[in-house]
Coordinates of C-alpha atoms and ligand atoms in Angstrom, one line a residue:
M1 CA 28.1 62.1 7.9
A2 CA 26.5 65.0 9.1
G3 CA 23.5 66.0 7.2
F4 CA 23.6 62.6 5.3
R5 CA 20.1 61.0 4.3
I6 CA 19.0 58.1 2.8
P7 CA 16.5 58.8 0.2
E8 CA 12.9 57.8 1.1
Q9 CA 12.7 55.4 -2.0
V10 CA 15.5 53.5 -0.8
I11 CA 14.1 53.1 2.4
E12 CA 11.1 51.8 1.1
E13 CA 12.8 49.4 -1.3
I14 CA 14.8 48.1 1.7
K15 CA 11.2 47.7 4.1
A16 CA 10.0 46.1 0.9
S17 CA 13.3 43.5 0.6
S18 CA 12.7 42.8 4.2
E19 CA 10.0 40.5 5.4
L20 CA 9.1 41.1 8.6
V21 CA 8.7 37.6 9.6
S22 CA 12.0 36.1 8.4
V23 CA 14.0 38.9 9.6
V24 CA 12.0 38.2 13.0
E25 CA 12.8 34.4 13.1
Q26 CA 16.5 35.2 12.7
Y27 CA 16.2 36.2 16.6
V28 CA 13.1 34.7 17.3
R29 CA 11.3 31.1 17.3
L30 CA 7.8 31.9 15.9
E31 CA 4.6 29.8 16.1
K32 CA 1.9 30.4 13.9
K33 CA -1.2 30.4 16.2
T34 CA -4.8 31.0 15.5
G35 CA -5.8 33.5 12.7
Q36 CA -2.8 34.9 10.7
N37 CA -0.4 36.1 13.1
F38 CA 2.8 34.7 14.5
F39 CA 3.4 34.6 18.4
G40 CA 7.0 34.0 20.1
L41 CA 8.8 34.4 23.6
C42 CA 9.5 38.3 23.3
P43 CA 13.2 38.8 22.9
F44 CA 12.9 42.4 24.8
H45 CA 11.5 41.0 28.0
S46 CA 11.9 38.0 29.7
E47 CA 8.4 35.8 29.8
D48 CA 7.2 32.5 30.0
T49 CA 4.2 32.4 27.5
P50 CA 4.4 34.2 24.2
S51 CA 3.1 37.6 24.0
F52 CA 5.4 39.0 21.0
S53 CA 3.2 38.8 18.0
V54 CA 4.0 39.4 14.6
S55 CA 1.5 40.1 11.6
P56 CA 2.6 39.4 8.1
S57 CA 0.0 41.3 6.4
K58 CA 0.4 44.2 8.6
Q59 CA 4.4 43.9 8.7
I60 CA 4.4 44.9 12.2
F61 CA 5.4 43.4 15.4
Y62 CA 4.3 44.0 18.8
C63 CA 4.7 42.7 22.6
F64 CA 1.4 42.5 24.7
G65 CA 3.8 42.2 27.5
C66 CA 6.4 45.2 27.0
H67 CA 4.4 47.1 24.7
K68 CA 7.2 47.3 22.0
G69 CA 6.1 47.4 18.5
G70 CA 6.8 48.7 14.9
D71 CA 7.9 47.9 12.0
V72 CA 11.0 46.1 11.1
I73 CA 13.5 49.0 11.1
R74 CA 12.0 49.3 14.6
F75 CA 12.8 45.6 15.2
I76 CA 16.0 45.8 14.4
M77 CA 16.7 49.2 16.4
E78 CA 15.6 47.4 19.6
I79 CA 17.1 44.1 18.7
E80 CA 20.4 45.4 17.8
K81 CA 20.2 48.4 20.1
C82 CA 21.1 50.5 17.6
E83 CA 20.1 53.7 16.0
Y84 CA 18.0 54.4 12.8
L85 CA 20.9 54.7 10.0
P86 CA 22.9 51.4 11.2
A87 CA 19.4 49.3 11.4
I88 CA 18.8 50.7 8.0
Q89 CA 22.6 49.9 6.9
L90 CA 22.0 46.4 8.5
L91 CA 18.9 45.7 6.7
A92 CA 20.3 47.0 3.1
Q93 CA 23.7 44.6 3.6
R94 CA 20.8 41.6 4.5
A95 CA 18.6 42.6 1.5
G96 CA 21.9 43.3 -1.0
I97 CA 20.9 46.7 -1.6
T98 CA 23.6 49.1 -1.9
L99 CA 23.0 52.6 -0.1
P100 CA 23.7 55.6 -2.1
E101 CA 26.7 57.7 -0.6
P102 CA 26.8 60.9 0.4
D103 CA 28.5 63.5 -2.1
D104 CA 31.8 63.8 -0.3
E105 CA 35.2 62.8 -1.3
A106 CA 36.8 62.6 2.0
Y107 CA 33.5 60.6 3.3
R108 CA 33.7 58.1 0.1
L109 CA 37.5 57.4 0.6
R110 CA 37.1 56.9 4.4
S111 CA 33.9 54.4 4.0
E112 CA 35.9 52.7 1.2
K113 CA 38.8 51.8 3.2
T114 CA 36.7 51.1 6.2
K115 CA 34.8 48.4 3.8
A116 CA 37.8 46.9 2.4
L117 CA 39.8 46.7 6.0
Q118 CA 36.5 44.9 7.2
A119 CA 36.7 42.5 3.9
I120 CA 40.2 41.6 5.1
N121 CA 39.4 41.2 8.8
L122 CA 36.5 39.0 8.1
E123 CA 38.4 36.8 5.6
A124 CA 41.3 36.5 8.2
A125 CA 38.5 35.0 10.5
R126 CA 37.4 32.5 7.8
F127 CA 41.0 31.4 7.4
Y128 CA 41.9 31.2 10.8
Y129 CA 38.7 28.9 11.5
Q130 CA 39.5 26.8 8.6
N131 CA 43.0 26.2 9.7
L132 CA 41.3 25.4 13.6
I133 CA 39.3 22.5 11.8
S134 CA 41.9 21.1 9.7
T135 CA 44.4 18.6 10.6
A136 CA 47.3 21.5 10.9
G137 CA 44.7 22.7 13.8
R138 CA 45.2 20.0 16.2
D139 CA 47.6 21.7 18.9
A140 CA 44.5 24.5 18.9
R141 CA 42.0 22.1 19.2
A142 CA 43.9 20.1 21.8
Y143 CA 44.0 23.3 24.0
L144 CA 40.6 24.2 23.5
Q145 CA 39.5 20.7 24.6
K146 CA 41.6 21.1 27.9
R147 CA 39.7 24.0 28.1
Q148 CA 36.1 22.3 27.5
I149 CA 35.1 24.8 24.8
S150 CA 32.8 22.7 22.8
A151 CA 32.6 23.1 18.9
Q152 CA 29.4 25.1 19.0
T153 CA 31.1 27.5 21.3
V154 CA 33.9 27.8 18.8
R155 CA 31.6 28.2 16.1
R156 CA 29.6 31.1 18.1
F157 CA 33.0 33.0 18.8
G158 CA 34.2 32.3 15.7
L159 CA 37.8 31.2 17.0
G160 CA 40.5 29.8 14.6
C161 CA 44.2 29.4 15.1
A162 CA 47.3 30.6 13.1
L163 CA 49.9 27.9 12.2
A164 CA 53.5 28.2 12.6
D165 CA 54.3 29.4 8.9
W166 CA 55.2 33.1 8.4
D167 CA 52.8 34.0 5.7
G168 CA 50.1 31.7 5.6
L169 CA 47.2 34.5 5.6
Y170 CA 49.3 36.7 3.1
R171 CA 49.1 34.2 0.8
H172 CA 45.7 33.1 1.6
L173 CA 44.5 36.8 1.0
Q174 CA 46.3 36.8 -2.3
N175 CA 44.5 33.9 -3.1
K176 CA 41.1 35.5 -2.4
G177 CA 42.4 39.1 -4.5
L178 CA 42.5 41.0 -1.5
A179 CA 46.2 41.6 -1.3
D180 CA 46.7 44.1 -4.3
D181 CA 46.9 47.2 -2.3
V182 CA 49.9 46.8 0.2
D183 CA 49.5 49.8 2.3
L184 CA 46.0 48.6 3.0
L185 CA 47.3 45.1 4.4
L186 CA 49.6 47.0 6.4
Q187 CA 47.0 49.3 7.8
S188 CA 44.9 46.0 8.7
G189 CA 47.7 45.3 11.5
L190 CA 47.5 41.7 10.6
L191 CA 50.9 41.7 8.3
R192 CA 54.3 43.7 8.6
R193 CA 56.9 44.2 6.3
G194 CA 60.1 42.1 6.7
K195 CA 63.6 43.8 6.1
S196 CA 63.6 42.6 3.1
G197 CA 60.4 44.0 2.4
N198 CA 58.5 41.0 2.0
L199 CA 55.3 40.9 3.9
Y200 CA 54.4 38.2 6.8
D201 CA 51.9 37.6 9.1
L202 CA 51.6 39.1 12.6
F203 CA 49.9 36.2 14.1
R204 CA 51.9 32.9 14.3
E205 CA 51.0 29.7 16.3
R206 CA 48.4 31.4 18.3
L207 CA 44.6 30.4 18.8
M208 CA 42.9 33.2 17.4
F209 CA 39.7 35.3 19.1
P210 CA 38.1 37.6 16.3
I211 CA 37.3 40.7 18.1
L212 CA 33.8 42.0 16.9
D213 CA 32.4 45.3 17.0
V214 CA 28.6 45.8 18.4
M215 CA 27.1 45.1 15.2
G216 CA 29.0 42.0 14.9
R217 CA 31.7 42.8 12.5
V218 CA 35.1 41.5 12.9
V219 CA 37.5 44.8 13.6
A220 CA 40.7 43.1 15.2
F221 CA 42.2 40.0 16.7
G222 CA 43.4 38.7 19.7
G223 CA 46.1 35.6 19.7
R224 CA 46.8 33.4 22.5
V225 CA 49.8 31.2 22.9
Y226 CA 48.8 27.4 23.9
D227 CA 51.6 26.7 26.6
D228 CA 52.9 29.2 29.4
S229 CA 55.4 31.2 26.9
V230 CA 55.4 34.9 26.7
P231 CA 53.9 37.1 25.5
K232 CA 51.2 35.1 26.4
Y233 CA 48.5 37.6 24.3
I234 CA 48.9 39.7 21.5
N235 CA 46.2 41.8 19.9
S236 CA 46.1 43.6 16.6
P237 CA 47.4 47.1 16.9
E238 CA 45.0 49.9 16.6
T239 CA 43.9 50.5 12.8
P240 CA 41.6 52.6 11.1
I241 CA 38.7 50.3 12.0
Y242 CA 40.0 49.7 15.7
T243 CA 40.7 52.0 18.5
K244 CA 41.5 50.5 21.9
G245 CA 39.3 51.2 24.7
R246 CA 36.4 51.5 22.5
H247 CA 35.3 47.9 22.3
L248 CA 33.9 45.3 24.4
Y249 CA 34.4 41.4 23.7
G250 CA 31.3 39.7 23.7
L251 CA 29.2 43.0 23.9
N252 CA 27.5 41.6 20.2
L253 CA 26.2 39.1 21.9
A254 CA 25.7 40.1 25.2
K255 CA 23.6 43.2 24.3
S256 CA 21.0 40.5 23.2
S257 CA 20.7 38.8 27.0
K258 CA 17.5 39.4 28.6
A259 CA 19.5 39.4 32.0
G260 CA 18.9 42.9 32.7
R261 CA 22.5 43.3 33.3
L262 CA 26.4 42.7 32.0
L263 CA 29.1 40.6 33.7
M264 CA 32.4 42.6 33.1
V265 CA 35.6 40.0 33.3
E266 CA 39.1 40.3 32.5
G267 CA 39.7 37.9 29.3
Y268 CA 38.3 36.5 26.2
M269 CA 38.3 32.8 27.6
D270 CA 36.4 34.2 30.9
V271 CA 33.6 35.7 28.5
I272 CA 33.7 32.3 26.2
A273 CA 33.8 30.0 29.4
L274 CA 30.8 31.9 31.0
Y275 CA 28.8 32.0 28.0
Q276 CA 28.8 28.3 27.2
A277 CA 27.8 27.7 31.1
G278 CA 24.6 29.7 30.1
I279 CA 25.7 33.3 31.4
D280 CA 25.1 35.0 28.3
Y281 CA 25.7 38.5 29.4
T282 CA 29.7 38.6 29.7
V283 CA 32.1 41.2 28.3
A284 CA 35.7 42.1 28.6
A285 CA 37.6 45.1 28.4
L286 CA 40.4 43.7 26.4
G287 CA 43.3 44.5 28.5
T288 CA 43.0 48.3 29.1
A289 CA 42.0 50.0 32.3
M290 CA 38.0 50.8 31.8
T291 CA 38.0 53.9 29.5
E292 CA 35.4 56.4 29.4
N293 CA 34.0 55.3 26.1
Q294 CA 33.6 52.0 27.3
A295 CA 31.9 53.0 30.4
R296 CA 29.7 54.7 27.9
L297 CA 28.9 51.9 25.8
L298 CA 27.9 49.6 29.2
A299 CA 25.6 52.1 30.0
K300 CA 24.0 52.5 26.6
Y301 CA 23.1 48.7 27.1
S302 CA 22.6 48.3 30.4
E303 CA 21.4 49.9 33.7
S304 CA 23.5 47.9 36.1
V305 CA 27.0 46.0 35.7
I306 CA 29.0 43.3 37.7
I307 CA 32.5 43.6 38.1
A308 CA 34.3 40.2 38.2
F309 CA 37.6 41.2 40.8
D310 CA 40.3 39.3 41.3
A311 CA 40.3 39.6 45.2
D312 CA 43.7 39.0 45.6
A313 CA 45.2 41.0 43.2
A314 CA 47.5 43.7 44.5
G315 CA 46.7 47.6 44.2
Q316 CA 43.1 47.0 44.8
T317 CA 42.5 50.3 45.9
A318 CA 43.4 51.8 42.9
A319 CA 41.8 49.2 40.7
L320 CA 38.6 50.0 42.2
R321 CA 38.8 53.8 42.0
S322 CA 39.0 53.4 38.0
L323 CA 35.6 52.2 38.6
D324 CA 34.2 55.3 39.8
I325 CA 33.5 56.1 35.9
L326 CA 31.0 53.6 35.7
H327 CA 29.4 55.2 39.1
Q328 CA 29.6 58.4 37.0
H329 CA 27.9 56.9 33.8
G330 CA 24.5 56.0 36.1
L331 CA 25.3 52.5 36.1
K332 CA 24.7 50.5 39.2
V333 CA 28.0 49.1 40.2
T334 CA 28.2 45.5 41.9
V335 CA 31.5 43.6 42.5
L336 CA 31.9 39.7 42.3
Q337 CA 35.1 37.8 44.0
V338 CA 36.1 34.8 42.8
P339 CA 37.6 32.9 45.4
E340 CA 41.3 31.9 45.8
G341 CA 42.7 34.2 42.9
K342 CA 40.6 32.1 40.4
D343 CA 39.8 33.5 36.8
P344 CA 36.0 32.8 36.3
D345 CA 36.9 30.4 33.4
E346 CA 39.1 28.2 35.9
F347 CA 36.4 28.8 38.6
I348 CA 33.6 27.7 36.4
R349 CA 35.6 24.8 35.1
N350 CA 36.3 23.3 38.6
N351 CA 33.1 24.0 40.0
G352 CA 30.4 24.3 37.5
S353 CA 27.9 27.0 36.4
E354 CA 25.5 27.1 39.6
R355 CA 28.5 28.1 41.9
F356 CA 29.4 30.9 39.8
Q357 CA 25.8 31.8 39.7
A358 CA 26.0 31.9 43.4
L359 CA 29.1 34.2 43.4
I360 CA 27.0 36.8 41.0
E361 CA 24.2 37.0 43.4
Q362 CA 26.2 37.7 46.3
S363 CA 28.2 40.1 44.3
L364 CA 28.5 43.6 46.6
P365 CA 27.4 46.7 46.1
L366 CA 30.9 49.0 44.9
L367 CA 30.9 51.0 48.1
D368 CA 30.6 48.0 50.4
F369 CA 33.4 46.2 48.1
K370 CA 35.6 49.3 48.8
L371 CA 35.1 49.1 52.5
L372 CA 36.3 45.6 52.3
A373 CA 39.0 45.9 50.1
A374 CA 40.6 49.1 52.5
R375 CA 40.2 46.4 55.6
R376 CA 42.1 43.9 53.5
E377 CA 44.8 46.4 52.5
H378 CA 45.4 47.6 56.1
T379 CA 45.5 44.1 57.4
H380 CA 49.0 42.6 58.0
D381 CA 49.5 39.1 59.7
G382 CA 45.9 38.9 60.8
A383 CA 45.8 42.5 62.6
L384 CA 44.0 45.4 61.2
D385 CA 45.8 48.5 61.6
I386 CA 42.6 50.6 62.4
L387 CA 43.6 54.1 62.1
A388 CA 44.9 53.6 58.4
Y389 CA 41.5 51.8 57.8
Q390 CA 39.4 54.6 59.3
D391 CA 41.3 56.9 57.4
E392 CA 40.9 55.3 54.2
A393 CA 37.1 54.5 54.9
C394 CA 36.3 58.1 55.7
D395 CA 37.7 58.9 52.4
V396 CA 35.7 56.5 50.5
L397 CA 32.3 57.2 52.1
G398 CA 33.5 61.1 51.6
K399 CA 32.9 60.4 48.2
E400 CA 29.5 59.2 48.0
E401 CA 26.9 61.6 46.7
N402 CA 24.0 60.0 48.4
A403 CA 23.4 61.6 52.2
I404 CA 21.4 58.7 53.6
V405 CA 24.1 56.0 52.2
R406 CA 26.8 58.1 53.8
E407 CA 24.6 57.9 57.2
L408 CA 24.1 54.5 56.9
Y409 CA 27.2 53.7 56.3
A410 CA 28.7 56.1 58.8
G411 CA 26.6 54.1 61.3
R412 CA 28.3 50.5 60.3
L413 CA 31.5 52.0 60.0
A414 CA 31.1 53.4 63.6
D415 CA 30.0 49.9 64.8
E416 CA 33.0 48.1 63.4
L417 CA 35.6 50.7 65.2
S418 CA 33.5 51.3 68.1
A419 CA 33.2 54.6 67.8
M420 CA 29.9 57.3 68.1
S421 CA 28.2 57.2 65.0
E422 CA 28.0 61.1 65.1
T423 CA 31.6 61.3 65.4
V424 CA 32.2 59.1 62.0
L425 CA 29.8 60.9 60.4
R426 CA 31.2 64.1 61.3
E427 CA 34.4 63.3 60.2
I428 CA 33.2 62.1 56.5
E429 CA 31.1 65.4 56.1
R430 CA 34.6 67.5 57.0
R431 CA 36.4 65.6 54.2
R432 CA 33.4 66.1 51.7
S433 CA 33.7 69.8 52.4
Q434 CA 37.3 69.9 51.7
K435 CA 36.6 68.9 48.2
K436 CA 35.8 71.0 45.0
P437 CA 33.0 73.3 44.8
G438 CA 30.6 72.4 42.3
Q439 CA 28.7 69.8 44.2
Q440 CA 25.7 71.9 44.9
H441 CA 25.1 72.7 41.3
D442 CA 24.9 69.1 40.6
Q443 CA 22.0 68.2 43.7
L444 CA 19.7 71.6 42.4
R445 CA 20.0 70.3 38.8
Q446 CA 19.1 66.6 40.0
T447 CA 16.0 68.2 42.0
L448 CA 15.0 70.0 38.9
L449 CA 15.1 66.7 37.0
T450 CA 13.3 64.9 39.5
T451 CA 10.4 67.5 40.1
R452 CA 9.8 67.7 36.1
R453 CA 9.4 64.1 35.9
S454 CA 6.6 63.9 38.1
E455 CA 4.1 65.1 36.3
P456 CA 0.1 65.2 37.1
A457 CA -1.7 61.7 35.3
E458 CA -3.9 62.8 32.6
R459 CA -7.6 61.6 32.9
H460 CA -8.6 59.5 30.4
A461 CA -12.2 58.7 28.9
P462 CA -12.8 55.2 27.6
A463 CA -12.6 54.4 23.9
T464 CA -15.1 52.4 22.1
R465 CA -13.9 49.8 19.7
D466 CA -15.3 51.2 16.8
E467 CA -12.9 54.2 16.5
I468 CA -9.8 51.5 17.3
Y469 CA -11.0 49.7 14.5
L470 CA -11.3 53.0 12.7
L471 CA -8.0 54.2 13.0
T472 CA -6.3 50.8 12.2
L473 CA -8.0 50.7 9.1
L474 CA -7.2 53.9 7.7
A475 CA -3.4 53.3 8.6
S476 CA -3.8 49.8 6.6
D477 CA -5.1 51.1 3.6
S478 CA -4.8 54.7 1.7
A479 CA -7.5 54.2 -0.1
I480 CA -10.0 54.4 2.5
W481 CA -9.6 57.9 3.4
P482 CA -11.0 59.7 0.3
V483 CA -14.3 57.6 0.7
L484 CA -14.9 59.0 4.0
D485 CA -16.6 62.0 2.8
P486 CA -16.6 64.0 5.2
G487 CA -13.6 62.4 6.3
P488 CA -13.4 61.8 10.3
V489 CA -12.2 65.0 12.6
V490 CA -10.8 64.9 16.1
E491 CA -14.1 65.7 17.4
D492 CA -15.5 62.3 16.3
F493 CA -13.2 60.5 18.7
S494 CA -13.9 60.3 22.8
E495 CA -12.5 62.9 24.6
G496 CA -8.9 62.5 26.2
S497 CA -5.9 60.0 24.6
M498 CA -8.3 59.3 21.6
Q499 CA -8.7 62.9 20.6
T500 CA -5.0 63.4 21.7
L501 CA -4.2 60.7 19.0
A502 CA -6.4 61.5 16.6
A503 CA -5.1 65.1 16.6
A504 CA -1.8 63.6 16.0
V505 CA -2.7 61.0 13.1
L506 CA -5.5 62.2 11.0
P507 CA -3.5 64.9 9.0
L508 CA -1.3 62.1 8.3
A509 CA -4.0 59.7 7.3
A510 CA -5.6 62.7 5.1
D511 CA -1.8 63.1 3.4
G512 CA -2.0 59.2 2.8
R513 CA 1.1 58.8 4.9
L514 CA -0.3 56.9 7.9
D515 CA 0.5 53.1 8.6
M516 CA 0.6 50.9 11.6
P517 CA 4.2 51.6 13.0
L518 CA 3.6 55.4 12.6
L519 CA -0.3 54.8 14.3
L520 CA 1.6 52.4 17.0
D521 CA 4.3 55.3 17.5
Q522 CA 2.1 58.2 18.0
A523 CA -0.1 56.1 20.8
Q524 CA 3.0 55.5 22.8
S525 CA 2.4 56.6 26.2
L526 CA -0.8 57.1 25.7
T527 CA -3.2 54.8 28.0
V528 CA -7.1 54.4 27.7
M529 CA -8.6 53.2 31.1
G530 CA -5.3 52.1 32.5
Q531 CA -4.7 50.3 29.0
P532 CA -1.8 51.4 26.8
L533 CA -3.8 52.2 23.8
A534 CA -0.8 50.5 21.7
D535 CA -2.0 47.6 22.9
L536 CA -5.7 48.2 21.9
L537 CA -4.4 49.5 18.5
A538 CA -1.8 46.4 17.9
Q539 CA -4.8 43.7 18.9
A540 CA -7.3 45.3 16.3
G541 CA -4.8 45.9 13.7
M542 CA -3.7 42.1 13.6
K543 CA -7.4 40.9 14.1
Q544 CA -9.1 43.1 11.5
E545 CA -8.7 41.4 8.6
E546 CA -10.4 38.3 10.0
R547 CA -13.0 40.6 10.8
F548 CA -14.0 42.3 7.9
G549 CA -12.1 40.5 5.0
Q550 CA -9.5 41.5 2.8
Q551 CA -12.3 42.9 0.4
G552 CA -14.7 44.5 3.2
Q553 CA -12.4 46.9 4.8
L554 CA -13.3 49.9 2.9
E555 CA -17.1 49.6 3.6
A556 CA -16.3 48.6 7.1
A557 CA -14.4 52.2 7.6
V558 CA -17.6 54.1 6.2
E559 CA -19.8 52.0 8.7
L560 CA -17.6 52.2 11.4
L561 CA -17.2 55.9 11.3
K562 CA -21.1 56.3 11.0
R563 CA -21.9 54.2 14.2
Q564 CA -19.1 56.0 16.0
R565 CA -20.7 59.6 15.3
R566 CA -23.9 58.0 16.1
G567 CA -22.8 56.5 19.1
K568 CA -21.0 59.9 20.1
L569 CA -24.4 62.1 19.6
M570 CA -26.6 59.3 21.4
R571 CA -24.2 59.5 24.6
R572 CA -24.0 63.2 24.5
K573 CA -28.3 63.2 24.2
D574 CA -28.0 61.0 27.4
V575 CA -25.9 63.6 29.4
I576 CA -28.0 66.6 28.2
S577 CA -31.6 64.6 29.0
Q578 CA -29.9 64.3 32.6
A579 CA -28.8 67.7 32.9
I580 CA -32.0 69.4 31.7
M581 CA -33.6 68.0 35.0
T582 CA -31.4 70.1 37.4
A583 CA -30.7 73.2 35.1
D584 CA -32.0 76.6 35.4
P585 CA -34.3 77.7 33.1
V586 CA -31.9 79.5 30.8
E587 CA -29.8 76.8 30.7
R588 CA -32.6 74.5 30.1
D589 CA -33.6 76.3 27.0
R590 CA -30.3 76.0 25.4
L591 CA -30.0 72.1 26.4
K592 CA -33.5 71.5 24.9
Q593 CA -32.0 73.6 21.5
E594 CA -29.2 71.2 21.7
L595 CA -31.3 68.2 21.8
L596 CA -33.4 69.1 19.1
E597 CA -30.6 69.5 16.9
I598 CA -29.1 66.0 17.8
S599 CA -32.0 64.5 17.2
Q600 CA -32.3 65.7 13.8
Q601 CA -28.9 64.7 13.2
L602 CA -29.7 61.4 13.9
E603 CA -32.5 61.2 11.9
K604 CA -30.7 62.6 9.0
M605 CA -28.3 60.0 9.8
K606 CA -30.9 57.0 9.6
S607 CA -32.3 58.2 6.3
T608 CA -28.7 58.5 4.2
S609 CA -27.8 55.1 5.7
Q610 CA -30.8 53.1 4.3
Ligands
ZN1 ZN1 8.0 41.7 25.4

């Protein structure tokens, strides 16, 4: 895939066929307010009054709350939390545009196989769903009813069922013309070859859970029996499109949650029941121990993760150690305990979602939970084996990187053990020093990172409304630049942020390449009088048509540039007039000369504009 680029004209075609309002409306309920723009509750941050706006004429979105904004591609990247290429692919797919593929035989074959396998999986999901809502699906429906799963939730998760026959799916795929390539069918993992050479279905008489990747494509299935027979669950084997430990069940939905955290549970039914109860940020690891890949996935979509942990499970400390991998990926980890060894699904059915919500709020930082688990593990018949406990607790705390946190917990542990806190801390530090070298290095790196982050704040001059509108006009109509003669230069803009922005965007405007998304992009992280510059630009961009009319934009730009230049000269004139009074004779002469030149320029402007 390296070096593969989609031609500019195809991207333009995709943008042209992806009307922003209709794309946004698939995610956000929009209302048309005054003027031409739409408003809605921002999908990127939590809010009660709409500050998320979409301009159909400019084809940009902008949130005045969290300052995210841009074009349709940026919207998809933000809302699907994906990179540029997947966003393009998704929009192309929606618009029915076929993307060119790299001229590489191996890539072409691989991508064809991926598509074919995705098609088989999608068709299988449809088949299982049809089974579920048919008369033959009554066992599965009864099971779901018992678990209080609504029809709406069934659709949301695409649940289905496999019936008792041996080749229902196989025959269905044949009818759909997807069964010609036997090798491919076997690679899908959904079918197997019997001794007689015939193909038969892997899943029979099971409730079916489609496993979706983060972009919402069906990549595999899990199947559950309706009773207590074993195996309770079987899953698709690994296939060219499904690698175990690479996916998180439910992430395709949870990634859009505004909760700002993810909740990690064990099973499919937990994810589904919690989602139905309004806890829409739940994912499941699909039966594997936490993998490096999953930790990376979690870290990509959230900064903090809550782990639902079975408090009564055996071998807790070992299981907890597997959570360190999350910590290493920079995630804030807390642990939630579901009482009485219940799973979240069962707990919520018996106690309701408020009680579960309370458990979430009571979740303990990983370190606290490890200490609690150590205490439990070394408590036998109600008596704490204090030596074993302090040994384990010091080990746990010795692994903590933050010295302040270590000291804090040492104090608590000392209280618990009725020991001196210095003694406990010394023991913890002794265990640390026995650990492998290399830590020093990390600390140094951390220091470097933090110093670099705190750069001095830039000083900003104010901006005028004229120059803001001038830029948004230039960004909306490439016919404006050639008319401005001489065209605007960096010095026409106010010192500070406006000149920084002008330096970046004027060359683009001169090339006819400047548009609103680019303008907003270049303004990111610039502020004017404490306000994000992108806010001012987005506001102006969305209002300018009302203000100048569609026809008047060209004339408006000419006039704004003139006013901006005049205004700058007037302000300079004021500054000089002030300075002259206190200047020494030599300086005074120079200033007088400049004052004269400014007056002449202003005169000239007056005469040309009449
Ligand atoms: Zn927002």
